[in-house]
PDB file of C-alpha atoms in Angstrom:
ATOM      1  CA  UNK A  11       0.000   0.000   0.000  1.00  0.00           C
ATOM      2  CA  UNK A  12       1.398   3.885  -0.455  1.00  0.00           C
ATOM      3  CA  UNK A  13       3.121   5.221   2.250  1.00  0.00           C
ATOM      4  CA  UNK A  14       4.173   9.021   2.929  1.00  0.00           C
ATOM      5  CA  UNK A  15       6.989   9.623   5.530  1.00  0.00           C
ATOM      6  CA  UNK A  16       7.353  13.580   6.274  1.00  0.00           C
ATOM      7  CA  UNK A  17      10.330  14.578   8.136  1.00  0.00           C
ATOM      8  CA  UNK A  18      12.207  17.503   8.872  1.00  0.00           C
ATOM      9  CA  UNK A  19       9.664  19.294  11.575  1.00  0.00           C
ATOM     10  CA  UNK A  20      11.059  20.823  14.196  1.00  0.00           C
ATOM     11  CA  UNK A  21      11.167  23.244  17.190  1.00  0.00           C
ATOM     12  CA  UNK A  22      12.245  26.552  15.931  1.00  0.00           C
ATOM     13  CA  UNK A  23      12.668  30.496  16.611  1.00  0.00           C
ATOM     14  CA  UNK A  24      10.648  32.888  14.527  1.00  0.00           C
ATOM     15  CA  UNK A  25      12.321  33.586  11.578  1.00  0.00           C
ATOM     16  CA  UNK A  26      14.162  30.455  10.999  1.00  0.00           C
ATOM     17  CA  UNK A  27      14.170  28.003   7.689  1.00  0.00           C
ATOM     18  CA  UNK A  28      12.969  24.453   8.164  1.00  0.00           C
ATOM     19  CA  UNK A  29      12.971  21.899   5.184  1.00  0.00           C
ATOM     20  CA  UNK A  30      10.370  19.432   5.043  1.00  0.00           C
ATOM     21  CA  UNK A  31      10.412  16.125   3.161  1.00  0.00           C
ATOM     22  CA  UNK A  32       7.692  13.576   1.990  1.00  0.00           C
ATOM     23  CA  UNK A  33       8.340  10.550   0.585  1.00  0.00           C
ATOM     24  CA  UNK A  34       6.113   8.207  -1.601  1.00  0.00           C
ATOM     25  CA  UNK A  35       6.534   4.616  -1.364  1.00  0.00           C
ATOM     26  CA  UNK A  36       4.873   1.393  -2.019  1.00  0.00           C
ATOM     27  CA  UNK A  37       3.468  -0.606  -4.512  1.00  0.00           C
ATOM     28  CA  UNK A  38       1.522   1.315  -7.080  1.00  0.00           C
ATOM     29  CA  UNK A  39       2.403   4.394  -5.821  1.00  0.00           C
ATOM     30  CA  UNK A  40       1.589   7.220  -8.440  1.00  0.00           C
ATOM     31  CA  UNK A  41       0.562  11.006  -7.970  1.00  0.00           C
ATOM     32  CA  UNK A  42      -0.970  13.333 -10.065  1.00  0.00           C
ATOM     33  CA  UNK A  43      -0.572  16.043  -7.510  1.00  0.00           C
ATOM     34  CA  UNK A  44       0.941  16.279  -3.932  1.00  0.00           C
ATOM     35  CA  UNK A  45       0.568  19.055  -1.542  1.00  0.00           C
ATOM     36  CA  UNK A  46       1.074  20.046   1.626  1.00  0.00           C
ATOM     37  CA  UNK A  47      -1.146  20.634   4.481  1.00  0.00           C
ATOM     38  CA  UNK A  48      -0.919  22.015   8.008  1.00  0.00           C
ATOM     39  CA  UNK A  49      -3.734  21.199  11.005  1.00  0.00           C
ATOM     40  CA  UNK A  50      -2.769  23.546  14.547  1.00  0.00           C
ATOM     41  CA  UNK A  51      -4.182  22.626  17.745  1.00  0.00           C
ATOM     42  CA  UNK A  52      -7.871  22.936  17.809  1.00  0.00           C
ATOM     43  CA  UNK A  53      -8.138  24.269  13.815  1.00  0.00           C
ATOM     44  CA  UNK A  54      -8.917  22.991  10.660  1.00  0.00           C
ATOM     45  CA  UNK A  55      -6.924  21.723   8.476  1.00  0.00           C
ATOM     46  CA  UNK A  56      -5.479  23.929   5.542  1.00  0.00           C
ATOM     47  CA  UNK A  57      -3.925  23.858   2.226  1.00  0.00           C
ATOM     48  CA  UNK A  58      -0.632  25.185   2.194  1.00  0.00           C
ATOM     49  CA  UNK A  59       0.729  24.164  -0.790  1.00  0.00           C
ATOM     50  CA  UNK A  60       0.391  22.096  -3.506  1.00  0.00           C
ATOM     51  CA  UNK A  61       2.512  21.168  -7.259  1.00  0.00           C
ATOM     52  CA  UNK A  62       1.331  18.657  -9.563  1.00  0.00           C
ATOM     53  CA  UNK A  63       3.703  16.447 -10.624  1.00  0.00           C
ATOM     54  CA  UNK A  64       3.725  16.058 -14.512  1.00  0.00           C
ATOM     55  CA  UNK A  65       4.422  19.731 -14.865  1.00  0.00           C
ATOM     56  CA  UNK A  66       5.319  21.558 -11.444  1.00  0.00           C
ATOM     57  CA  UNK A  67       2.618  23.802 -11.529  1.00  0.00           C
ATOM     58  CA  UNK A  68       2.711  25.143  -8.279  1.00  0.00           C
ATOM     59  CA  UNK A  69       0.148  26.782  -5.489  1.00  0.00           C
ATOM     60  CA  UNK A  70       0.527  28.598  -2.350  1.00  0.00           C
ATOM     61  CA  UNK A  71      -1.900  29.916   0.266  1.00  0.00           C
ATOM     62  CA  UNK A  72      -1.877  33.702   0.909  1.00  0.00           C
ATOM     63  CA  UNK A  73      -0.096  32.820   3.998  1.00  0.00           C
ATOM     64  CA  UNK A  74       2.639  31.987   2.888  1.00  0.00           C
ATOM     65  CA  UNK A  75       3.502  33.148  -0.506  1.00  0.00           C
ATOM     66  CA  UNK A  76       6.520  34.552  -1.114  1.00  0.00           C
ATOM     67  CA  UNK A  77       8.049  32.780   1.996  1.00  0.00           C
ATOM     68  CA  UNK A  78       7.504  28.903   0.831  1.00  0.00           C
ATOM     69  CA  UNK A  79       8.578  27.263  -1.514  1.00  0.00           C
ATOM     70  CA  UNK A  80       7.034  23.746  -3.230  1.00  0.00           C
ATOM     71  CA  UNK A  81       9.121  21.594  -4.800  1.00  0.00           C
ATOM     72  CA  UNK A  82       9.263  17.887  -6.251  1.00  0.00           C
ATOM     73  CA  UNK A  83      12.102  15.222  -7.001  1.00  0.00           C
ATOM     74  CA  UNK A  84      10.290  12.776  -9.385  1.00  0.00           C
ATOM     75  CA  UNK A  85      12.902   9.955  -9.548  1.00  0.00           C
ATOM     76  CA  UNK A  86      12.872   9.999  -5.400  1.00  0.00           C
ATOM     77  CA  UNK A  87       8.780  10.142  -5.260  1.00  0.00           C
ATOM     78  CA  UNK A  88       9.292  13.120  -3.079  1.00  0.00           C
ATOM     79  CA  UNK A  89       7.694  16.391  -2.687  1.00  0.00           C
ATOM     80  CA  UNK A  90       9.930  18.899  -0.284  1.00  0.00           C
ATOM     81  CA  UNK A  91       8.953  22.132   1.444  1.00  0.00           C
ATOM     82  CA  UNK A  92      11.212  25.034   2.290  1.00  0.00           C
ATOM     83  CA  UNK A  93       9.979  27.294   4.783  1.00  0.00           C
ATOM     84  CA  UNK A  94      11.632  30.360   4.853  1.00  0.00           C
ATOM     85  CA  UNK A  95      11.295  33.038   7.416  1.00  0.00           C
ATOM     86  CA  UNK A  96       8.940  31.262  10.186  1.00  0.00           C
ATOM     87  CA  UNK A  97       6.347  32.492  11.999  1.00  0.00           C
ATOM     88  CA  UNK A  98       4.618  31.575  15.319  1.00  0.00           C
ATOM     89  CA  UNK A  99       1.422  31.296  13.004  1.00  0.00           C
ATOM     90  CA  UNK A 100       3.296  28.553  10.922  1.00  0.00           C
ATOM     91  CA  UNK A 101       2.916  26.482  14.005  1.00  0.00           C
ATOM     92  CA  UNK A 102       0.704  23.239  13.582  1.00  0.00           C
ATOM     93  CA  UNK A 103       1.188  19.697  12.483  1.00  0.00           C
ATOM     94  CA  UNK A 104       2.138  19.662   8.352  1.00  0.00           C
ATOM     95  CA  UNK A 105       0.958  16.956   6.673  1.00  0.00           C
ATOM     96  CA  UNK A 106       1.541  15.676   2.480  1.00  0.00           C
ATOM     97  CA  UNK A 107      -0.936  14.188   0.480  1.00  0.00           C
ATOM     98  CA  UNK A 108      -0.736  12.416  -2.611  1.00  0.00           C
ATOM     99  CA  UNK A 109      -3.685  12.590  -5.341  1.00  0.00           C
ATOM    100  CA  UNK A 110      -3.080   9.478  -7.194  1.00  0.00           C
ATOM    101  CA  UNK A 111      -4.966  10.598 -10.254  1.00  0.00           C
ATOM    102  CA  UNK A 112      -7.190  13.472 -12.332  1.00  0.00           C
ATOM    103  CA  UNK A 113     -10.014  12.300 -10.652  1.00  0.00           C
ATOM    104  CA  UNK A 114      -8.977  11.515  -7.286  1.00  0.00           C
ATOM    105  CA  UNK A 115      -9.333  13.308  -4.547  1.00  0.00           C
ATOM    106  CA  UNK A 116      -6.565  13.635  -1.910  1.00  0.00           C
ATOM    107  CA  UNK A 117      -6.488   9.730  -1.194  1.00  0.00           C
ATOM    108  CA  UNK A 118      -3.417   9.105   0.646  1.00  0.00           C
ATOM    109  CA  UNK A 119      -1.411  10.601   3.913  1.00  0.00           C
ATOM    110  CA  UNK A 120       1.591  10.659   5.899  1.00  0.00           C
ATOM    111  CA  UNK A 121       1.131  10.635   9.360  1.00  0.00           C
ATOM    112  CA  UNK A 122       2.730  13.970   9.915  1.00  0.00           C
ATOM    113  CA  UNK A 123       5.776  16.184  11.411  1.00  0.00           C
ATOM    114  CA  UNK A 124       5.182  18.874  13.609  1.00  0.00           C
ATOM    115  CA  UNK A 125       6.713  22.510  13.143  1.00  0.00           C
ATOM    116  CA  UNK A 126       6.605  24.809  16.558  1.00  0.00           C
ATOM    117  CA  UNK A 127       7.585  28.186  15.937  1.00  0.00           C
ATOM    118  CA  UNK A 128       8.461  30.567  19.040  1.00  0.00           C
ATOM    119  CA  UNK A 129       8.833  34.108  19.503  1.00  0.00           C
TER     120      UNK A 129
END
């Protein structure tokens, strides 16, 4: 079955740079999309990025345009996010998401990594 590993959360001050990784893996894995997602205590869960992966067409909340960054290795079935200039309101649990085809929905996700900026 597909798997996603995230990694690279982290405590951090504001301001900082974290990296995140997400890795694909398993049998039949495939992705027409992947994109990132972030859930803080007692919230809902929101978009905060997304690329597809034939193309790299990229998208970015408001949030955090200009100070993310999407990217994708296709040979490594990974989808990375640099976060750049970190803000306590960046704080929450990111998860990645694979959409397996055009007419999928978001159908499989990693567990998780959690990103705790402080002031």
């Amino acid at each position: 079955q597909v798997q996603l590993v995230e990694s690279g959360g982290g405590s951090v001050q504001a301001g900082d740079s974290l990296r995140l990784s997400c890795t694909g893996s398993g049998r039949g894995f495939s992705s027409w999309a992947m994109g990132w997602f972030r859930q803080a205590a007692g919230k809902e869960r929101d978009t905060v990025a997304a690329i597809s992966w034939g193309r790299g067409e990229t998208w970015y909340a408001n949030a955090v345009k200009g100070r993310f960054t999407i990217s994708r290795d296709t040979a490594k079935n990974t989808v990375y996010l640099q976060m750049n200039n970190l803000k306590p309101e960046d704080s929450a649990v990111y998860l990645c998401a694979t959409q397996s085809g055009i007419n999928t929905g978001y159908d499989y996700w990693g567990q998780g990594t959690q990103v705790t900026v402080s002031s």
